[in-house]
Coordinates of C-alpha atoms and ligand atoms in Angstrom, one line a residue:
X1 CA 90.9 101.0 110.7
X2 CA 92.0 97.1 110.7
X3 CA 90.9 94.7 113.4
X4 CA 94.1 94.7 114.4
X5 CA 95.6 93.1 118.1
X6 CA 98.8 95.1 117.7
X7 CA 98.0 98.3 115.3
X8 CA 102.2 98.9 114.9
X9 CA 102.2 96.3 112.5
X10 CA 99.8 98.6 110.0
X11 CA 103.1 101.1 108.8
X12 CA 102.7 103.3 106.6
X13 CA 106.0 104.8 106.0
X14 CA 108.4 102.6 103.8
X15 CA 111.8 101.1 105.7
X16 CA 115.3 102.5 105.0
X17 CA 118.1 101.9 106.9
X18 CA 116.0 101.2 110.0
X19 CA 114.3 104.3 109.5
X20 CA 109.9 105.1 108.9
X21 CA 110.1 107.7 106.1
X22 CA 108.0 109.4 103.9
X23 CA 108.5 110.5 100.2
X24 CA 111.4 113.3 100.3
X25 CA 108.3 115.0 98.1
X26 CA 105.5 113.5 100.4
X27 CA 103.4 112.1 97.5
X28 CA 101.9 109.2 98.7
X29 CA 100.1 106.1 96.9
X30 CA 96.2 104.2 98.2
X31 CA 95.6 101.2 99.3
X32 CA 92.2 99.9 98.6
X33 CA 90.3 97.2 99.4
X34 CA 89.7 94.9 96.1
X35 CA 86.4 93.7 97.9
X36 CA 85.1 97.4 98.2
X37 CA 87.1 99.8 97.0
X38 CA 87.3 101.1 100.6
X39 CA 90.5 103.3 101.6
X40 CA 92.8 101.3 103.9
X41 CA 96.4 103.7 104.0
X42 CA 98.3 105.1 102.4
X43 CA 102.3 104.3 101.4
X44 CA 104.9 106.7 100.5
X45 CA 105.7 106.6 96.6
X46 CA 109.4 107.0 96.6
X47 CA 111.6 107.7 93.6
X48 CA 115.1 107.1 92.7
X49 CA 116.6 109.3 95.5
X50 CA 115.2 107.3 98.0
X51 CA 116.0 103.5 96.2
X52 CA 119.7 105.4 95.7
X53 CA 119.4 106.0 98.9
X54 CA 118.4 102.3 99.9
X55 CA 121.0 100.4 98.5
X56 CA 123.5 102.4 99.8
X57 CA 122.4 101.6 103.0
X58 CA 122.0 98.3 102.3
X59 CA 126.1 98.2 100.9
X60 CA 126.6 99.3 104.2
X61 CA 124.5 96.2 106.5
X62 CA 125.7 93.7 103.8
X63 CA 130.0 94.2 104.6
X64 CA 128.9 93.3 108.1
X65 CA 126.2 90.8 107.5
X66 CA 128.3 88.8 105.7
X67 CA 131.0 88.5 108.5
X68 CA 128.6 87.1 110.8
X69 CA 128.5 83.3 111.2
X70 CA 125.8 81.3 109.8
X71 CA 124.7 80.4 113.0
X72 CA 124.7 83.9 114.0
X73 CA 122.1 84.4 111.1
X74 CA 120.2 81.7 111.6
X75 CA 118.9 83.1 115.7
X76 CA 117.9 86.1 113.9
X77 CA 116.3 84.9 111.1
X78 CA 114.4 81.5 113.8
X79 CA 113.4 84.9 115.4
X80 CA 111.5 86.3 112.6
X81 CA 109.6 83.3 112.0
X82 CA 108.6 83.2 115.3
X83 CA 107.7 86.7 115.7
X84 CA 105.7 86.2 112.4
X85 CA 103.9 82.8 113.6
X86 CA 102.9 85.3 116.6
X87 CA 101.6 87.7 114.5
X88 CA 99.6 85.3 111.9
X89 CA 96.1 86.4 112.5
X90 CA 97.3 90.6 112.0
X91 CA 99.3 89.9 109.4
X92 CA 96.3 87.3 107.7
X93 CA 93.7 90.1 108.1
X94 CA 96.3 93.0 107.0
X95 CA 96.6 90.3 104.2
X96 CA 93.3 89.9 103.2
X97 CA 91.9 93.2 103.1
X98 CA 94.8 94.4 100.5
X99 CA 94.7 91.4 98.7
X100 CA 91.2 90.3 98.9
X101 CA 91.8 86.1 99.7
X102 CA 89.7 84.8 102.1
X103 CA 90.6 84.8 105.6
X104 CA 91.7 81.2 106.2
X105 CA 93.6 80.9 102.9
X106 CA 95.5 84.1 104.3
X107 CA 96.2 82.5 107.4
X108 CA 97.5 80.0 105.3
X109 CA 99.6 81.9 103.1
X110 CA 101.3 83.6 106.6
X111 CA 102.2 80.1 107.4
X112 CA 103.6 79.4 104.3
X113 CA 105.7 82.3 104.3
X114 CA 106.8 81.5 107.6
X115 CA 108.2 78.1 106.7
X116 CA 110.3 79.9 104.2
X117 CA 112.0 82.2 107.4
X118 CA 112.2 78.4 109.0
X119 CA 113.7 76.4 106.7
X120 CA 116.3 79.0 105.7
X121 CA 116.8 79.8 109.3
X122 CA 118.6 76.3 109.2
X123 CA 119.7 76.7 106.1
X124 CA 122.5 79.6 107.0
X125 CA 123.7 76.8 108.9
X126 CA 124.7 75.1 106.0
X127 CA 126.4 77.1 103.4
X128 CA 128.3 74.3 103.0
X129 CA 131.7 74.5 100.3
X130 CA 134.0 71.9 98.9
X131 CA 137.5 70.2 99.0
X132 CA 138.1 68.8 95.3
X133 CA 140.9 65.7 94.6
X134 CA 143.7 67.9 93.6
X135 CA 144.6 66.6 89.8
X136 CA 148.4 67.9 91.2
X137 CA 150.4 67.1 94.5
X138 CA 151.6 70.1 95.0
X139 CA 148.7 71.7 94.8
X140 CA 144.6 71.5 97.2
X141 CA 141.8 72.6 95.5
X142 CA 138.9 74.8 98.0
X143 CA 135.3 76.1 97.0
X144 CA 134.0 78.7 99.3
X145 CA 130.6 80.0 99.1
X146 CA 130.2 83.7 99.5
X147 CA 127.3 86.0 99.3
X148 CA 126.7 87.5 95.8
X149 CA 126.1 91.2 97.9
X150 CA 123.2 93.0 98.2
X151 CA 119.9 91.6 96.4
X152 CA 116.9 93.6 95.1
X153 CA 113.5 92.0 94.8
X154 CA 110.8 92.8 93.1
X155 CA 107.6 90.9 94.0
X156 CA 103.7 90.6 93.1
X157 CA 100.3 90.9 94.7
X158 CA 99.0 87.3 94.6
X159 CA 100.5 86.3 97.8
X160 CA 102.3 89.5 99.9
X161 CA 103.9 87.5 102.0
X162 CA 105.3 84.1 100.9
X163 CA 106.4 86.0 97.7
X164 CA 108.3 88.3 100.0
X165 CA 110.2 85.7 102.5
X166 CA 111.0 82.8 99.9
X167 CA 113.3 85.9 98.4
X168 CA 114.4 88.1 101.5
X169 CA 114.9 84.2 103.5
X170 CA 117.8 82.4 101.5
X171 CA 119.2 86.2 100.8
X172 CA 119.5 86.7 104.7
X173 CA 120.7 83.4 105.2
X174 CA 123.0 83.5 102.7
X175 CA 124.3 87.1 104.1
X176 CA 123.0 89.2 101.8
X177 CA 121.3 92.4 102.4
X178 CA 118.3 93.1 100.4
X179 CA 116.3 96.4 98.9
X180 CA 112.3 95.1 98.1
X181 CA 109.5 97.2 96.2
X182 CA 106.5 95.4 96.6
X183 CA 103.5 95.0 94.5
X184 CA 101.6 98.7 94.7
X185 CA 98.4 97.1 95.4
X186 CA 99.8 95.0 98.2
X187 CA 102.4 97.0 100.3
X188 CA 101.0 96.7 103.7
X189 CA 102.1 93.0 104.4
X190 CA 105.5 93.6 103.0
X191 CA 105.8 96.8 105.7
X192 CA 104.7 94.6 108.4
X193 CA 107.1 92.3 107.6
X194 CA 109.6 94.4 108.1
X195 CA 108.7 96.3 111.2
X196 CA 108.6 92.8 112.8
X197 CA 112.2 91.9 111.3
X198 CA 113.2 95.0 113.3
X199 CA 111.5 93.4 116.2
X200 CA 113.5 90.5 115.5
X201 CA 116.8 92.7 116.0
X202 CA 117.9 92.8 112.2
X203 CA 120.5 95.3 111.7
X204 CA 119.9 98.5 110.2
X205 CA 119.6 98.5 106.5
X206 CA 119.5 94.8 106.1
X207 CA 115.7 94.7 104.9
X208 CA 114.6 97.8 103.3
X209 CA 111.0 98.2 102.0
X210 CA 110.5 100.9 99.2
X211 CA 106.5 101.7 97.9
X212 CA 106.2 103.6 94.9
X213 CA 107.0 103.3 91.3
X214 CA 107.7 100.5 89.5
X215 CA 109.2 102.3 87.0
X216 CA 111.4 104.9 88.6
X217 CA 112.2 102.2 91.7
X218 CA 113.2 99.5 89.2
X219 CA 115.4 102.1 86.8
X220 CA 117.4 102.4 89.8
X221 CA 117.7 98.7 90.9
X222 CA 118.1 97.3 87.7
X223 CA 121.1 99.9 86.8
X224 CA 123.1 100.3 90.7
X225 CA 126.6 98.2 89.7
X226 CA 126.1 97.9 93.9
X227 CA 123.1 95.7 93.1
X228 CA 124.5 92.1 91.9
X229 CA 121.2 90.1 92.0
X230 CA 117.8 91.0 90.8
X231 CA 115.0 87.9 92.1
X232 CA 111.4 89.0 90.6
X233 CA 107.8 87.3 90.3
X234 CA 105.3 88.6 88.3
X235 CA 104.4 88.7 84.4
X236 CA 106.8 87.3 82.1
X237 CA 106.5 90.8 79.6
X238 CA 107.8 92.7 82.9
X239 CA 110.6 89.5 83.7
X240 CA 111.8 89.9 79.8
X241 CA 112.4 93.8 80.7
X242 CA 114.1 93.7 84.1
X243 CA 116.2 91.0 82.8
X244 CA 117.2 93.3 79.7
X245 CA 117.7 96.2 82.5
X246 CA 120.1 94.1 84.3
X247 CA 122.0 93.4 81.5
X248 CA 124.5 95.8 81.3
X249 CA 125.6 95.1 84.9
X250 CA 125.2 91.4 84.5
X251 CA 123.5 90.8 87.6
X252 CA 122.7 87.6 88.4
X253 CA 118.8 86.4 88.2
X254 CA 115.6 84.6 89.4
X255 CA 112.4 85.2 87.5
X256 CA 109.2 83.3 88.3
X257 CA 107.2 84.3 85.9
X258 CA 104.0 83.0 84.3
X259 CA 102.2 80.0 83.5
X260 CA 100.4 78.0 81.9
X261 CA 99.7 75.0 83.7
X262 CA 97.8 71.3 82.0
X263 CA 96.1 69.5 84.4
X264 CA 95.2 66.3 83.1
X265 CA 92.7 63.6 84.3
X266 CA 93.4 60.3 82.8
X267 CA 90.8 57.4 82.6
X268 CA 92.1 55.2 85.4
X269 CA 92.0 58.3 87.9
X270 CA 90.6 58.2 91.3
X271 CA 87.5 61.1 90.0
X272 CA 86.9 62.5 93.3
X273 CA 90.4 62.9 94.3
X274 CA 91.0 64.5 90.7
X275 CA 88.3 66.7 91.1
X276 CA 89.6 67.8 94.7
X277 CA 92.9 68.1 93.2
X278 CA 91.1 70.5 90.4
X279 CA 89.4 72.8 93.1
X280 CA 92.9 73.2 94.9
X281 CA 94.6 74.1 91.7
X282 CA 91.7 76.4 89.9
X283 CA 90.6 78.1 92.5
X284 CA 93.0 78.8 95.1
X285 CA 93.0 82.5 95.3
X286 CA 90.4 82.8 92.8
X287 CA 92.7 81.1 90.6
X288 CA 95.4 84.4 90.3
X289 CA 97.9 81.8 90.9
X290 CA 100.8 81.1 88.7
X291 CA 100.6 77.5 88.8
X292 CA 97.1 77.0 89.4
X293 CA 95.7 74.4 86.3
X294 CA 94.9 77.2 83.1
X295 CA 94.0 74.6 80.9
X296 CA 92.3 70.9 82.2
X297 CA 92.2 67.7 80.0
X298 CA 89.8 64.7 80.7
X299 CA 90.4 61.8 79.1
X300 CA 86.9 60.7 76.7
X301 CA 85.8 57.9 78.4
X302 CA 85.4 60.0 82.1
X303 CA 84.7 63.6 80.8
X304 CA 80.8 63.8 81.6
X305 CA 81.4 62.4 85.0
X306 CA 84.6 64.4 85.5
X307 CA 82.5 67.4 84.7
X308 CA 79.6 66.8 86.5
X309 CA 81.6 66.2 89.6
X310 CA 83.6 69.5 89.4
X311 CA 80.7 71.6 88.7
X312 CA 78.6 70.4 91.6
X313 CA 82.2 71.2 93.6
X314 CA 82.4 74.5 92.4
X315 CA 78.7 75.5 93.0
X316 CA 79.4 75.0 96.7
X317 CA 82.1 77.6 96.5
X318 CA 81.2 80.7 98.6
X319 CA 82.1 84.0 97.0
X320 CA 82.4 86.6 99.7
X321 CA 84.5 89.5 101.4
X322 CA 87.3 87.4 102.4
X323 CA 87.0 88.6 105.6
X324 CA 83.3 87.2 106.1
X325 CA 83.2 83.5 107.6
X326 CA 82.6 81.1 105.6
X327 CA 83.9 83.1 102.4
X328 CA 86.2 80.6 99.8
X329 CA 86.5 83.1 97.0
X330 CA 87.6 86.4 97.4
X331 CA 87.1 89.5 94.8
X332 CA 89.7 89.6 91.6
X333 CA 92.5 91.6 92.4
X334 CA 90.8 94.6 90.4
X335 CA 89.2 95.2 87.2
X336 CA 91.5 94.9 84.7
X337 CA 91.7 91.1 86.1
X338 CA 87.9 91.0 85.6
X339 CA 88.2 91.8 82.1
X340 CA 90.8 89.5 81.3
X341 CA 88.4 86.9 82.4
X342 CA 85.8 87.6 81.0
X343 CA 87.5 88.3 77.4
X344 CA 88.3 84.2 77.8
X345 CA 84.9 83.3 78.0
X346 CA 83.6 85.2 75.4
X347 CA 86.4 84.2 73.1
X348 CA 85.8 80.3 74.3
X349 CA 81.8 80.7 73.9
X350 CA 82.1 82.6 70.4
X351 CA 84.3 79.6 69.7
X352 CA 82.1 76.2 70.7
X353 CA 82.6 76.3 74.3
X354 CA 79.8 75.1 76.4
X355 CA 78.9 77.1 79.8
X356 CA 78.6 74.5 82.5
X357 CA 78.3 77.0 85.4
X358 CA 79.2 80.8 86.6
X359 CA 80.3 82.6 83.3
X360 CA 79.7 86.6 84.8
X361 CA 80.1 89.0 87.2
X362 CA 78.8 88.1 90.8
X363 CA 75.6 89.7 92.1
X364 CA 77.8 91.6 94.5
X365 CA 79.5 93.6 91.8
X366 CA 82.9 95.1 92.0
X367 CA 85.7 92.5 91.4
X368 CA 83.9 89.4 91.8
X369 CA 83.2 86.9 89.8
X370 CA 81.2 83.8 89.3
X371 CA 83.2 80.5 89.5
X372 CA 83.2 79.3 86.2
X373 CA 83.3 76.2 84.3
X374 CA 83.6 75.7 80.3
X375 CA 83.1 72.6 78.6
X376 CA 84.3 71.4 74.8
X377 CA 87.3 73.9 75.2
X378 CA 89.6 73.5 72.3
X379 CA 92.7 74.9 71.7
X380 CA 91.7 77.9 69.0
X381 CA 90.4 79.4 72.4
X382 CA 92.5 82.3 73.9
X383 CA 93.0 80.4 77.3
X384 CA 94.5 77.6 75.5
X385 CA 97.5 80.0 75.0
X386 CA 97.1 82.8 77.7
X387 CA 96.8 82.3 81.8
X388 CA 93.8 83.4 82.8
X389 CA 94.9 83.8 85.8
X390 CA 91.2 83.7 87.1
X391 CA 88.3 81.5 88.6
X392 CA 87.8 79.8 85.5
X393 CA 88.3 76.2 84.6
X394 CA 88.3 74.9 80.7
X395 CA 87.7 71.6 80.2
X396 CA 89.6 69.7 77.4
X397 CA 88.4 66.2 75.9
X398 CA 91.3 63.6 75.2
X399 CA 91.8 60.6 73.6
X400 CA 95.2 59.1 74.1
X401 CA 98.7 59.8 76.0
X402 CA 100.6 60.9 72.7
X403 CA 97.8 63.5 72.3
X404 CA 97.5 65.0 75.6
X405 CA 101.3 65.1 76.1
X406 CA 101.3 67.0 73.1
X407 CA 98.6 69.3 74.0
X408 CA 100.0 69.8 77.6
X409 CA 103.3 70.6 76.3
X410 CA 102.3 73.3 73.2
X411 CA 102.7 76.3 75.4
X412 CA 105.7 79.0 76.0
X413 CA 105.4 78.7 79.5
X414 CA 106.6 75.6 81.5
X415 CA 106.0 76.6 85.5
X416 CA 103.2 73.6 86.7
X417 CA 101.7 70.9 85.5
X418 CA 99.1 68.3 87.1
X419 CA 97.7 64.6 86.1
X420 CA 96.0 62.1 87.7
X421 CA 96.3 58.3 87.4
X422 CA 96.8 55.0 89.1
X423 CA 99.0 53.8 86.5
X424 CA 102.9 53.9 88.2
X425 CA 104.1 53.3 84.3
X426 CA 102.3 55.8 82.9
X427 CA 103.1 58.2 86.1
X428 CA 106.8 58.2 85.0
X429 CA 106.2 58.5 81.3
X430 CA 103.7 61.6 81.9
X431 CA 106.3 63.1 84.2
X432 CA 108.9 62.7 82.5
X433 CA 108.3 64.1 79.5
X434 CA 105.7 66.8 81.0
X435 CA 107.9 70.4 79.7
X436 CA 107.6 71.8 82.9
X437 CA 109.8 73.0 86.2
X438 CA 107.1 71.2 89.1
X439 CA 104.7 68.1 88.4
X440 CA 102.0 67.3 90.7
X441 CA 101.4 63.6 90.6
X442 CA 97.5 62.9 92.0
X443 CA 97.6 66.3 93.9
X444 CA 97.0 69.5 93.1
X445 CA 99.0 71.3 96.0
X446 CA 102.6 71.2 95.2
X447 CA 103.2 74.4 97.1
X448 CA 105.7 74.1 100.3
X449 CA 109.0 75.6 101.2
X450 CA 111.2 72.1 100.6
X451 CA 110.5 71.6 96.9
X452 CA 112.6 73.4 94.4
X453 CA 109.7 76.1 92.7
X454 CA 110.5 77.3 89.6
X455 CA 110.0 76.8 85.6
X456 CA 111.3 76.3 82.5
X457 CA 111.0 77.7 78.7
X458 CA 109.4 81.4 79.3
X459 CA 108.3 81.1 83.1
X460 CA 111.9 82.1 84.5
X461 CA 115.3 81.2 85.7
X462 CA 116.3 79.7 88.9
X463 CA 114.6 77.9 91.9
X464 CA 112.8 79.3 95.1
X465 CA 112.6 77.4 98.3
X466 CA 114.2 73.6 98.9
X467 CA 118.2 72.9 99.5
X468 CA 118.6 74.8 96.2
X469 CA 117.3 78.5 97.5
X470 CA 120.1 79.7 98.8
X471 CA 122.1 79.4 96.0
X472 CA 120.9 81.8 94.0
X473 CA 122.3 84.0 97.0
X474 CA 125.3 82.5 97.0
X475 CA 128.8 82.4 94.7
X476 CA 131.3 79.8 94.3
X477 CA 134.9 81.0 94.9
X478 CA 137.5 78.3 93.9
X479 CA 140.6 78.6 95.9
X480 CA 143.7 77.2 94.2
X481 CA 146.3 76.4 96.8
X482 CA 150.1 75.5 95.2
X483 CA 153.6 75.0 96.1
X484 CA 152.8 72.5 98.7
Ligands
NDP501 N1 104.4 84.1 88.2 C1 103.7 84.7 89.1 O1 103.8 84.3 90.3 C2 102.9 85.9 88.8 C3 102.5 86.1 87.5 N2 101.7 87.2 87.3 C4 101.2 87.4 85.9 O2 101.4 88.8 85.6 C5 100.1 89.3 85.2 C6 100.0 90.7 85.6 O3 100.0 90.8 87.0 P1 100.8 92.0 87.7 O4 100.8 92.0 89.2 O5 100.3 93.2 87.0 O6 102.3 91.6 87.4 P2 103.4 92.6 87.0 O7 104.5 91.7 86.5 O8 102.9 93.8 86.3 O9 103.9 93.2 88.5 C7 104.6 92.4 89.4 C8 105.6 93.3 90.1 O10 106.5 93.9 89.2 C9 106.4 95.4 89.3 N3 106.6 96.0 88.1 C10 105.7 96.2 87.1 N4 106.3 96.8 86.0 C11 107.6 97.1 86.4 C12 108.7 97.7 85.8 N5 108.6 98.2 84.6 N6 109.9 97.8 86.5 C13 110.0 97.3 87.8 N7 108.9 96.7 88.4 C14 107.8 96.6 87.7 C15 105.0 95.6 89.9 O11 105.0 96.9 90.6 P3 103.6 97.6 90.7 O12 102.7 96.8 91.5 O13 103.9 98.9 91.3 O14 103.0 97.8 89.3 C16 104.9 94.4 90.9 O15 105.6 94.7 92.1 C17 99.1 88.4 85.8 O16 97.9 88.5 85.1 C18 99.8 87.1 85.7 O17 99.6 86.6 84.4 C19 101.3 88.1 88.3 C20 101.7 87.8 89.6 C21 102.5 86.7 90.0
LIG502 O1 103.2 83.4 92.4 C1 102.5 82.5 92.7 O2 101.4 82.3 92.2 C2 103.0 81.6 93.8 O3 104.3 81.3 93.6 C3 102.1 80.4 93.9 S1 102.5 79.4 95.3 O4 103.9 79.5 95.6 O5 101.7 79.9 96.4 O6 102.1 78.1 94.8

């Protein structure tokens, strides 16, 4: 069992319709621990009967969610957050022990998701439409906005939660209903999400919550002509498919997909601030993070000091159980995400890289891994072109702007980039011409529910979070009034 205060918030039965069900077969999918392997629940896995099943219901909530006033939505969804905020440290540890992130970064993610429920909460308030000059007299030109209907989603395991409300947030707000399969290996944050959005009062098939297949569940989501959005995060090779599964019902998309993110240290930079701003990016969540930096370049003149500095900071990481004080790196998600690391530093070491620290499995087995740094990275290596999406940090050597820009921008991908530098001229040039959807200029932390997430080129369509969110929730209906 989970240290939990208030064991209700553990569910294992998925949500439809404001009913706890099992599978109508009773098959069930585990839920391990990454940092053990250990047993935690189990979740029904539900087919296409039950998603069928689900968006009907959710038809159903959505003709009378979308009569309510925005106000209306806002009280329930202020009371979600709330209800969440009071339920951080269950939900953290519920978090943690499915995902594997150390305790205080879990906490942290719960608050983050929160300020998604927050800021949309006062966003329903503001659904605001237009009144257009009329090019005629006779005639007054209106734009409503209406909700696009009911809204599937489709999220991963790197962060249950905040994945899960910057989606189900703006949809609420913007008064649609929503069906959501959550990653496999993280259901039990998404579940407890929901109970406590039944605490808040939301109506009966509003939120539903399917575990199960991928597969089966998305067939169904993808193809339902009652579905008319699809929001997903996750790989762009599953993005490319949904969004080819949506096709023929022309449902309208966000994908936030993968990365690739430069982080760049130029000569002039504050070091230790960069270096900070390196450990935030890298290694938050043991770097499975789609915009954490996949690829850093340090300008000539500071790369031994640069490196130096970051690999004394990442010695003093802690890997550990995320729920053991003191712990800073949690275990890899599982081991296919061990192997993909490690197949980047032997590719970058076969190829000239130089080891610097970490480089293997931890001494505590399983799914852990050594914090790793590689110097003399170049871009023949596999990491130059894949994410890692890992704790390891390659490190680049530079010469000029023109170069580096270049370099930076020599990728499919286009979600995050990074760079450090005093200079305000060379601030703007950098992020202006970085290819990318989000820039962090001297931070590494660009993460928060007001700026607009999303990328460009293959990491997806659309934004998440910000004055923007609740568009992708929303349609624009242009009322032609004439005869006046
Ligand atoms: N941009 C981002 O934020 C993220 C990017 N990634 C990238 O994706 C890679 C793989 O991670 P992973 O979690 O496996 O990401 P996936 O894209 O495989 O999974 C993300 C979500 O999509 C679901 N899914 C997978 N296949 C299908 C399908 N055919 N139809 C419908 N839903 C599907 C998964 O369900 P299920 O769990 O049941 O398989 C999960 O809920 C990572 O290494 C990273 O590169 C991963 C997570 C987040
Ligand atoms: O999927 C991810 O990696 C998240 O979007 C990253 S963040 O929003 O927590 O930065």
């Amino acid at each position: 069992m989970l240290p939990l205060h208030n064991p209700a918030l553990l569910r294992q039965q998925a949500l439809i319709n404001g009913q706890w069900l099992d599978a109508d077969d009773g098959q069930h999918l585990a839920v391990h621990k990454p940092a053990n392997g250990e047993l935690i629940a189990r979740v029904p896995a539900m087919g296409q009967a039950e998603t069928r099943r689900a968006i009907t219901a959710a038809a159903a909530a959505q003709a009378q969610w979308k009569l309510q006033t925005g106000k209306a939505r806002s009280v329930l969804l202020r009371r979600w957050y709330e209800l969440i905020m009071a339920n951080q440290q269950d939900l953290a540890v519920i978090l943690t022990s499915e995902q594997g992130k150390p305790l205080s970064e879990a906490r942290g993610e719960i608050a983050y998701a929160a300020s998604f429920v927050d800021w949309f909460a006062d966003e329903a308030k503001r659904g605001y439409g237009d009144v257009a000059p009329s090019p005629q007299a006779d005639k007054r030109i209106v734009v409503l906005k209406q909700p696009v209907g009911v809204a599937a989603a489709i999220t991963p395991w790197n962060f249950p939660a905040a994945m899960i409300t910057r989606k189900a947030a703006p949809a609420f707000a913007a008064g649609c209903a929503m069906v959501l399969k959550p990653a496999s290996q993280t259901p039990l944050t998404a579940l407890a999400l929901g109970w406590l959005a039944e605490q808040a009062g939301f109506p009966a098939g509003l939120f539903n919550v399917l575990t199960g297949s991928a597969t089966l569940i998305g067939e169904v989501l993808t193809a339902s002509p009652l579905v008319r959005k699809l929001s997903f995060t996750g790989s762009t090779e599953v993005g490319r498919q949904l969004m080819a599964q949506s096709a023929p019902t022309i449902k309208k998309l966000s994908l936030e997909l993968g990365g690739n993110a430069p982080f760049i240290v130029f000569e002039d930079a504050d070091l230790d601030a960069a270096v900070e701003g390196a450990m935030v990016s890298k290694f938050r969540n043991a770097g499975q993070t789609c915009v954490c930096a996949n690829r850093i370049y340090v300008q000539r003149a500071v790369y031994e000091r640069f490196a130096a500095k970051l690999v004394a900071a990442v010695q003093a990481l802690q890997v550990g159980d995320g729920m053991a004080p003191g712990s800073t790196q949690g275990p890899l998600i599982d081991a296919r995400a061990v192997a993909k690391v490690e197949e980047h530093i032997a590719d970058a070491l076969a190829k000239g890289g130089r080891l610097l620290c970490g480089g293997q499995r931890h001494a505590l087995g399983g799914s852990f891994f050594e914090p790793t740094v590689i110097a003399d990275a170049s871009p023949a290596m596999l990491f130059a072109r894949e994410e890692t999406f890992g704790p390891l940090a390659p490190l680049f050597c530079f010469d000029d702007i023109d170069e580096v820009i270049r370099a930076a921008n020599d990728s499919e991908f286009g979600l995050a980039g990074y760079f450090y530098s005093r200079d305000l001229a060379r601030a703007w040039q950098v992020a202006e011409q970085l290819e990318c959807g989000m820039v962090g200029i001297n931070t590494g932390l660009i993460s928060n529910e007001v700026g607009p997430f999303g990328g460009i080129k293959q990491s997806g369509l659309g934004r998440e979070g910000s004055r923007y969110g609740m568009d992708e929730y929303l349609e624009s209906k242009y009322l032609c009034f004439g005869g006046l």
